């Protein structure tokens, strides 16, 4: 369907194309995802009607898939805002085509993190009691506070850099789209004053969002580590969770980038160098994650405390051993094997490693939540947890709905920040050159011609 | 249509005000019941300034951009420079 002015697009028309034209493949995928999400919604209504008894939750395993999903989704949310903000503050020029894809993941996935908590409640109507009678002594309420703050910050951080692109779309779209973009582009015209205000806002948010993001997953870890449960009460849980969150978030970002690159033919924007840079970061996070995991488990083993030993051996050699060793293979062995080798560090290889990490990190969250509850410190009978079709269906529905919403976002807004890419072309090269030049010692006059790259002799283009 | 430009800054400000109001309600509840006052003050003293930054963002950045857009549209103004949406100044 044609929704554009007949005016010619400029060189970046491939970035407008997904927004202004929709092919059959999108609708096919959307129908499938909607069907899975509808099945998940049916399972949830079934749970609402008959209560949490229809799930595999029991005594003592009172937390299962829903809390695993909550921790996993909140972790994925670190893909965007944190990575994007760090790269922006570091003036990493290669960030420009990837920031929007990352920030979108953050905002959308946070809704599913919050939703998982609501699904876990047998009586969601009682959620309002938190608002009325909440006690900020509880880490659960710290979570409510920090996640709400993070969601607000991430939404604003996604919206601000979107404004100039909304104006670009406003000038090209027709019908209801034109009205929508006009309303939310805030009358953007690209005047110097508007640029000044926008850049100031983005800079403030980039600084603010980093401590918020770190605090969110630290607070999520405190929900566990503030208890006396075996293998939960740990001082390294905060950084361990943050590391795992960034690790899984990067994997999600790589997969999202690969998907939009293939679906919308964005090979000229999302280049192998972007995947390679993220892969090296992912490899670093894989090793860091293994370091924390090893430290956590070695301390539990060496301490020899009975309750901790029960959880540890349930994971390593007991009923959770398949999941545990699968987690090690998926989070360490496969990423290491693929990404440490330059020949296998291709786009396909990196995406394979990222998919492996995503599954592995979900298993890691499962292994944090369930074995400890199944082997409690207090003298309760030990339990086992076996999720029912309701939990599987709701989980599948949540993932399907997330993917669907991400697809819909790419149909409403450019998934690559057009104005930032253009700015990179116009100013980035010169700024990067000047920045690198400022790092280097000042050459002795007469030994090095100004404006030339040492050892190369080629003049740097001036802008 | 130009009036719609104000919706987003107003929504952001209203949400921030509601959240700050909730924090104040938590403080009041904690004080009147003499219950976990230290925790409540600590959390509120971190969160309220952050939401005030969001208010600043709505007022200074978003409202400012919208006002600038309206100013350019005012009849009788000298002709604005060629619009460069998304371009650098």
Tab-separated table of N, CA, C and O in Angstrom, chain A residues 46-130:
chain	number	residue	atom	x	y	z
A	46	UNK	N	-7.202	-19.076	31.793
A	46	UNK	CA	-7.442	-20.363	32.465
A	46	UNK	C	-6.848	-20.333	33.875
A	46	UNK	O	-7.489	-20.754	34.845
A	47	UNK	N	-5.640	-19.785	33.975
A	47	UNK	CA	-4.985	-19.686	35.285
A	47	UNK	C	-5.750	-18.734	36.212
A	47	UNK	O	-5.916	-18.994	37.402
A	48	UNK	N	-6.231	-17.628	35.628
A	48	UNK	CA	-6.996	-16.673	36.432
A	48	UNK	C	-8.268	-17.319	36.974
A	48	UNK	O	-8.672	-17.085	38.105
A	49	UNK	N	-8.870	-18.153	36.145
A	49	UNK	CA	-10.143	-18.757	36.520
A	49	UNK	C	-9.965	-19.827	37.598
A	49	UNK	O	-10.748	-19.888	38.544
A	50	UNK	N	-8.935	-20.669	37.434
A	50	UNK	CA	-8.789	-21.808	38.342
A	50	UNK	C	-7.688	-21.614	39.382
A	50	UNK	O	-7.461	-22.494	40.214
A	51	UNK	N	-6.965	-20.512	39.293
A	51	UNK	CA	-5.942	-20.240	40.301
A	51	UNK	C	-4.593	-20.846	39.956
A	51	UNK	O	-4.437	-21.575	38.975
A	52	UNK	N	-3.600	-20.536	40.791
A	52	UNK	CA	-2.230	-20.979	40.518
A	52	UNK	C	-2.066	-22.492	40.667
A	52	UNK	O	-1.001	-23.032	40.376
A	53	UNK	N	-3.109	-23.177	41.132
A	53	UNK	CA	-3.053	-24.635	41.226
A	53	UNK	C	-2.882	-25.310	39.874
A	53	UNK	O	-2.440	-26.460	39.811
A	54	UNK	N	-3.206	-24.616	38.803
A	54	UNK	CA	-3.044	-25.225	37.477
A	54	UNK	C	-1.597	-25.169	36.993
A	54	UNK	O	-1.273	-25.708	35.950
A	55	UNK	N	-0.740	-24.490	37.758
A	55	UNK	CA	0.683	-24.437	37.390
A	55	UNK	C	1.437	-25.519	38.169
A	55	UNK	O	0.864	-26.209	39.008
A	56	UNK	N	2.727	-25.621	37.874
A	56	UNK	CA	3.551	-26.604	38.590
A	56	UNK	C	4.092	-26.056	39.905
A	56	UNK	O	4.845	-26.741	40.596
A	57	UNK	N	3.707	-24.836	40.248
A	57	UNK	CA	4.189	-24.237	41.501
A	57	UNK	C	3.636	-25.024	42.680
A	57	UNK	O	2.492	-25.490	42.644
A	58	UNK	N	4.447	-25.176	43.685
A	58	UNK	CA	4.022	-25.983	44.835
A	58	UNK	C	4.760	-25.505	46.066
A	58	UNK	O	5.466	-24.489	46.029
A	59	UNK	N	4.646	-26.207	47.140
A	59	UNK	CA	5.408	-25.917	48.334
A	59	UNK	C	6.513	-26.952	48.408
A	59	UNK	O	6.210	-28.141	48.363
A	60	UNK	N	7.769	-26.607	48.429
A	60	UNK	CA	8.354	-25.292	48.663
A	60	UNK	C	8.700	-24.494	47.402
A	60	UNK	O	9.203	-23.383	47.512
A	61	UNK	N	8.474	-25.029	46.177
A	61	UNK	CA	8.892	-24.285	44.973
A	61	UNK	C	7.771	-23.319	44.587
A	61	UNK	O	6.924	-23.618	43.743
A	62	UNK	N	7.781	-22.153	45.206
A	62	UNK	CA	6.703	-21.189	45.001
A	62	UNK	C	6.981	-20.262	43.817
A	62	UNK	O	6.095	-19.524	43.385
A	63	UNK	N	8.209	-20.265	43.340
A	63	UNK	CA	8.565	-19.462	42.158
A	63	UNK	C	9.016	-20.402	41.060
A	63	UNK	O	9.857	-21.271	41.301
A	64	UNK	N	8.511	-20.188	39.853
A	64	UNK	CA	8.879	-21.060	38.739
A	64	UNK	C	9.154	-20.265	37.486
A	64	UNK	O	9.889	-19.274	37.507
A	65	UNK	N	8.514	-20.678	36.407
A	65	UNK	CA	8.772	-20.071	35.098
A	65	UNK	C	8.562	-18.553	35.093
A	65	UNK	O	9.287	-17.830	34.435
A	66	UNK	N	7.537	-18.107	35.803
A	66	UNK	CA	7.198	-16.677	35.706
A	66	UNK	C	8.316	-15.808	36.288
A	66	UNK	O	8.662	-14.766	35.713
A	67	UNK	N	8.863	-16.244	37.413
A	67	UNK	CA	9.945	-15.455	38.007
A	67	UNK	C	11.226	-15.625	37.181
A	67	UNK	O	12.007	-14.676	37.027
A	68	UNK	N	11.428	-16.823	36.621
A	68	UNK	CA	12.568	-17.021	35.716
A	68	UNK	C	12.448	-16.056	34.533
A	68	UNK	O	13.414	-15.371	34.161
A	69	UNK	N	11.243	-15.993	33.967
A	69	UNK	CA	11.029	-15.076	32.839
A	69	UNK	C	11.233	-13.628	33.262
A	69	UNK	O	11.793	-12.822	32.503
A	70	UNK	N	10.770	-13.303	34.442
A	70	UNK	CA	10.939	-11.929	34.948
A	70	UNK	C	12.429	-11.554	34.983
A	70	UNK	O	12.829	-10.526	34.426
A	71	UNK	N	13.236	-12.415	35.600
A	71	UNK	CA	14.674	-12.108	35.699
A	71	UNK	C	15.301	-12.085	34.307
A	71	UNK	O	16.126	-11.218	33.992
A	72	UNK	N	14.877	-13.012	33.458
A	72	UNK	CA	15.439	-13.086	32.108
A	72	UNK	C	15.094	-11.830	31.298
A	72	UNK	O	15.967	-11.219	30.675
A	73	UNK	N	13.819	-11.437	31.334
A	73	UNK	CA	13.404	-10.264	30.547
A	73	UNK	C	14.068	-8.984	31.058
A	73	UNK	O	14.484	-8.137	30.258
A	74	UNK	N	14.136	-8.860	32.374
A	74	UNK	CA	14.791	-7.653	32.899
A	74	UNK	C	16.265	-7.652	32.473
A	74	UNK	O	16.838	-6.604	32.157
A	75	UNK	N	16.858	-8.834	32.438
A	75	UNK	CA	18.250	-8.927	31.977
A	75	UNK	C	18.397	-8.511	30.532
A	75	UNK	O	19.278	-7.722	30.174
A	76	UNK	N	17.498	-9.007	29.688
A	76	UNK	CA	17.543	-8.657	28.260
A	76	UNK	C	17.437	-7.140	28.079
A	76	UNK	O	18.023	-6.565	27.166
A	77	UNK	N	16.692	-6.516	28.978
A	77	UNK	CA	16.476	-5.075	28.824
A	77	UNK	C	17.786	-4.291	28.886
A	77	UNK	O	17.849	-3.158	28.429
A	78	UNK	N	18.827	-4.918	29.428
A	78	UNK	CA	20.102	-4.211	29.477
A	78	UNK	C	20.756	-4.105	28.112
A	78	UNK	O	21.789	-3.451	27.956
A	79	UNK	N	20.152	-4.805	27.140
A	79	UNK	CA	20.682	-4.727	25.778
A	79	UNK	C	20.777	-3.301	25.342
A	79	UNK	O	21.777	-2.845	24.814
A	80	UNK	N	19.685	-2.636	25.561
A	80	UNK	CA	19.528	-1.402	24.851
A	80	UNK	C	20.134	-0.236	25.524
A	80	UNK	O	21.227	0.227	25.187
A	81	UNK	N	19.419	0.203	26.526
A	81	UNK	CA	19.733	1.504	27.064
A	81	UNK	C	21.168	1.543	27.565
A	81	UNK	O	21.894	2.493	27.298
A	82	UNK	N	21.561	0.491	28.267
A	82	UNK	CA	22.894	0.506	28.867
A	82	UNK	C	23.977	0.510	27.787
A	82	UNK	O	24.865	1.366	27.784
A	83	UNK	N	23.842	-0.431	26.841
A	83	UNK	CA	24.865	-0.531	25.788
A	83	UNK	C	24.869	0.745	24.949
A	83	UNK	O	25.922	1.325	24.671
A	84	UNK	N	23.661	1.174	24.588
A	84	UNK	CA	23.544	2.368	23.766
A	84	UNK	C	24.137	3.585	24.480
A	84	UNK	O	24.870	4.382	23.884
A	85	UNK	N	23.816	3.732	25.775
A	85	UNK	CA	24.295	4.907	26.513
A	85	UNK	C	25.809	4.879	26.662
A	85	UNK	O	26.482	5.912	26.499
A	86	UNK	N	26.350	3.705	26.950
A	86	UNK	CA	27.809	3.610	27.115
A	86	UNK	C	28.506	3.942	25.801
A	86	UNK	O	29.465	4.719	25.762
A	87	UNK	N	28.006	3.367	24.719
A	87	UNK	CA	28.643	3.619	23.418
A	87	UNK	C	28.508	5.092	23.028
A	87	UNK	O	29.426	5.694	22.463
A	88	UNK	N	27.367	5.692	23.371
A	88	UNK	CA	27.150	7.114	23.041
A	88	UNK	C	28.125	7.992	23.820
A	88	UNK	O	28.736	8.906	23.273
A	89	UNK	N	28.248	7.686	25.117
A	89	UNK	CA	29.136	8.511	25.948
A	89	UNK	C	30.599	8.325	25.564
A	89	UNK	O	31.412	9.233	25.733
A	90	UNK	N	30.918	7.120	25.067
A	90	UNK	CA	32.307	6.863	24.653
A	90	UNK	C	32.591	7.378	23.243
A	90	UNK	O	33.693	7.186	22.730
A	91	UNK	N	31.583	7.983	22.620
A	91	UNK	CA	31.733	8.460	21.239
A	91	UNK	C	32.150	7.344	20.289
A	91	UNK	O	32.951	7.563	19.373
A	92	UNK	N	31.628	6.144	20.535
A	92	UNK	CA	31.923	5.027	19.625
A	92	UNK	C	31.098	5.237	18.353
A	92	UNK	O	29.879	5.088	18.364
A	93	UNK	N	31.778	5.595	17.275
A	93	UNK	CA	31.064	5.967	16.051
A	93	UNK	C	30.282	4.798	15.455
A	93	UNK	O	29.270	5.004	14.790
A	94	UNK	N	30.740	3.570	15.706
A	94	UNK	CA	30.045	2.420	15.117
A	94	UNK	C	28.689	2.159	15.760
A	94	UNK	O	27.937	1.318	15.309
A	95	UNK	N	28.383	2.921	16.818
A	95	UNK	CA	27.113	2.706	17.508
A	95	UNK	C	25.912	3.174	16.678
A	95	UNK	O	24.798	2.701	16.870
A	96	UNK	N	26.162	4.136	15.775
A	96	UNK	CA	25.046	4.883	15.168
A	96	UNK	C	23.944	4.009	14.575
A	96	UNK	O	22.774	4.260	14.830
A	97	UNK	N	24.243	2.953	13.798
A	97	UNK	CA	23.128	2.184	13.228
A	97	UNK	C	22.486	1.207	14.222
A	97	UNK	O	21.458	0.621	13.899
A	98	UNK	N	23.082	1.015	15.405
A	98	UNK	CA	22.556	-0.061	16.255
A	98	UNK	C	21.804	0.443	17.487
A	98	UNK	O	21.122	-0.333	18.149
A	99	UNK	N	21.921	1.728	17.805
A	99	UNK	CA	21.356	2.197	19.081
A	99	UNK	C	19.831	2.051	19.141
A	99	UNK	O	19.286	1.634	20.152
A	100	UNK	N	19.158	2.389	18.051
A	100	UNK	CA	17.690	2.350	18.065
A	100	UNK	C	17.188	0.920	18.290
A	100	UNK	O	16.259	0.699	19.073
A	101	UNK	N	17.815	-0.035	17.576
A	101	UNK	CA	17.403	-1.445	17.733
A	101	UNK	C	17.571	-1.880	19.175
A	101	UNK	O	16.744	-2.622	19.719
A	102	UNK	N	18.636	-1.398	19.813
A	102	UNK	CA	18.917	-1.785	21.193
A	102	UNK	C	17.923	-1.141	22.161
A	102	UNK	O	17.366	-1.808	23.038
A	103	UNK	N	17.692	0.151	21.975
A	103	UNK	CA	16.790	0.869	22.900
A	103	UNK	C	15.360	0.334	22.801
A	103	UNK	O	14.635	0.291	23.803
A	104	UNK	N	14.969	-0.087	21.608
A	104	UNK	CA	13.618	-0.628	21.430
A	104	UNK	C	13.455	-1.926	22.216
A	104	UNK	O	12.406	-2.159	22.839
A	105	UNK	N	14.476	-2.770	22.168
A	105	UNK	CA	14.418	-4.023	22.942
A	105	UNK	C	14.175	-3.692	24.407
A	105	UNK	O	13.320	-4.286	25.067
A	106	UNK	N	14.923	-2.736	24.914
A	106	UNK	CA	14.814	-2.393	26.336
A	106	UNK	C	13.387	-2.046	26.717
A	106	UNK	O	12.827	-2.598	27.664
A	107	UNK	N	12.800	-1.111	25.987
A	107	UNK	CA	11.475	-0.612	26.369
A	107	UNK	C	10.430	-1.728	26.277
A	107	UNK	O	9.644	-1.938	27.202
A	108	UNK	N	10.464	-2.474	25.171
A	108	UNK	CA	9.426	-3.495	24.982
A	108	UNK	C	9.564	-4.623	25.987
A	108	UNK	O	8.583	-5.092	26.566
A	109	UNK	N	10.798	-5.045	26.211
A	109	UNK	CA	10.991	-6.229	27.059
A	109	UNK	C	10.696	-5.911	28.527
A	109	UNK	O	10.321	-6.800	29.289
A	110	UNK	N	10.829	-4.654	28.902
A	110	UNK	CA	10.536	-4.294	30.292
A	110	UNK	C	9.059	-4.522	30.618
A	110	UNK	O	8.708	-4.892	31.739
A	111	UNK	N	8.198	-4.302	29.636
A	111	UNK	CA	6.782	-4.562	29.872
A	111	UNK	C	6.549	-6.045	30.182
A	111	UNK	O	5.697	-6.395	30.999
A	112	UNK	N	7.328	-6.896	29.518
A	112	UNK	CA	7.155	-8.329	29.755
A	112	UNK	C	7.759	-8.737	31.094
A	112	UNK	O	7.284	-9.676	31.723
A	113	UNK	N	8.809	-8.032	31.513
A	113	UNK	CA	9.359	-8.278	32.842
A	113	UNK	C	8.326	-7.955	33.910
A	113	UNK	O	8.045	-8.760	34.799
A	114	UNK	N	7.742	-6.775	33.785
A	114	UNK	CA	6.697	-6.382	34.746
A	114	UNK	C	5.485	-7.313	34.643
A	114	UNK	O	4.906	-7.716	35.649
A	115	UNK	N	5.135	-7.668	33.403
A	115	UNK	CA	3.981	-8.546	33.188
A	115	UNK	C	4.182	-9.909	33.832
A	115	UNK	O	3.224	-10.499	34.350
A	116	UNK	N	5.423	-10.408	33.824
A	116	UNK	CA	5.697	-11.724	34.420
A	116	UNK	C	5.366	-11.720	35.909
A	116	UNK	O	4.875	-12.721	36.448
A	117	UNK	N	5.647	-10.601	36.562
A	117	UNK	CA	5.327	-10.503	37.994
A	117	UNK	C	3.815	-10.543	38.206
A	117	UNK	O	3.316	-11.227	39.100
A	118	UNK	N	3.117	-9.815	37.357
A	118	UNK	CA	1.649	-9.791	37.502
A	118	UNK	C	1.077	-11.186	37.244
A	118	UNK	O	0.180	-11.642	37.952
A	119	UNK	N	1.631	-11.883	36.254
A	119	UNK	CA	1.153	-13.240	35.954
A	119	UNK	C	1.425	-14.175	37.131
A	119	UNK	O	0.652	-15.092	37.409
A	120	UNK	N	2.524	-13.919	37.829
A	120	UNK	CA	2.889	-14.783	38.958
A	120	UNK	C	1.946	-14.594	40.154
A	120	UNK	O	1.939	-15.428	41.063
A	121	UNK	N	1.202	-13.499	40.144
A	121	UNK	CA	0.296	-13.244	41.263
A	121	UNK	C	-0.994	-14.043	41.076
A	121	UNK	O	-1.620	-13.978	40.021
A	122	UNK	N	-1.380	-14.759	42.107
A	122	UNK	CA	-2.645	-15.481	42.028
A	122	UNK	C	-3.822	-14.520	41.992
A	122	UNK	O	-4.841	-14.786	41.360
A	123	UNK	N	-3.681	-13.389	42.647
A	123	UNK	CA	-4.739	-12.368	42.678
A	123	UNK	C	-4.159	-11.035	42.200
A	123	UNK	O	-3.774	-10.190	43.012
A	124	UNK	N	-4.070	-10.859	40.893
A	124	UNK	CA	-3.452	-9.617	40.392
A	124	UNK	C	-4.190	-8.349	40.818
A	124	UNK	O	-3.597	-7.270	40.822
A	125	UNK	N	-5.470	-8.480	41.170
A	125	UNK	CA	-6.213	-7.293	41.596
A	125	UNK	C	-5.633	-6.708	42.882
A	125	UNK	O	-5.820	-5.526	43.187
A	126	UNK	N	-4.907	-7.544	43.622
A	126	UNK	CA	-4.326	-7.049	44.879
A	126	UNK	C	-3.043	-6.261	44.667
A	126	UNK	O	-2.425	-5.808	45.627
A	127	UNK	N	-2.648	-6.135	43.402
A	127	UNK	CA	-1.441	-5.354	43.094
A	127	UNK	C	-1.559	-3.919	43.603
A	127	UNK	O	-0.585	-3.291	44.001
A	128	UNK	N	-2.789	-3.419	43.595
A	128	UNK	CA	-2.986	-2.018	44.004
A	128	UNK	C	-2.687	-1.812	45.492
A	128	UNK	O	-2.443	-0.692	45.920
A	129	UNK	N	-2.699	-2.902	46.257
A	129	UNK	CA	-2.319	-2.766	47.659
A	129	UNK	C	-0.870	-2.291	47.801
A	129	UNK	O	-0.526	-1.628	48.774
A	130	UNK	N	-0.053	-2.686	46.806
A	130	UNK	CA	1.340	-2.231	46.821
A	130	UNK	C	1.389	-0.711	46.762
A	130	UNK	O	2.187	-0.065	47.434
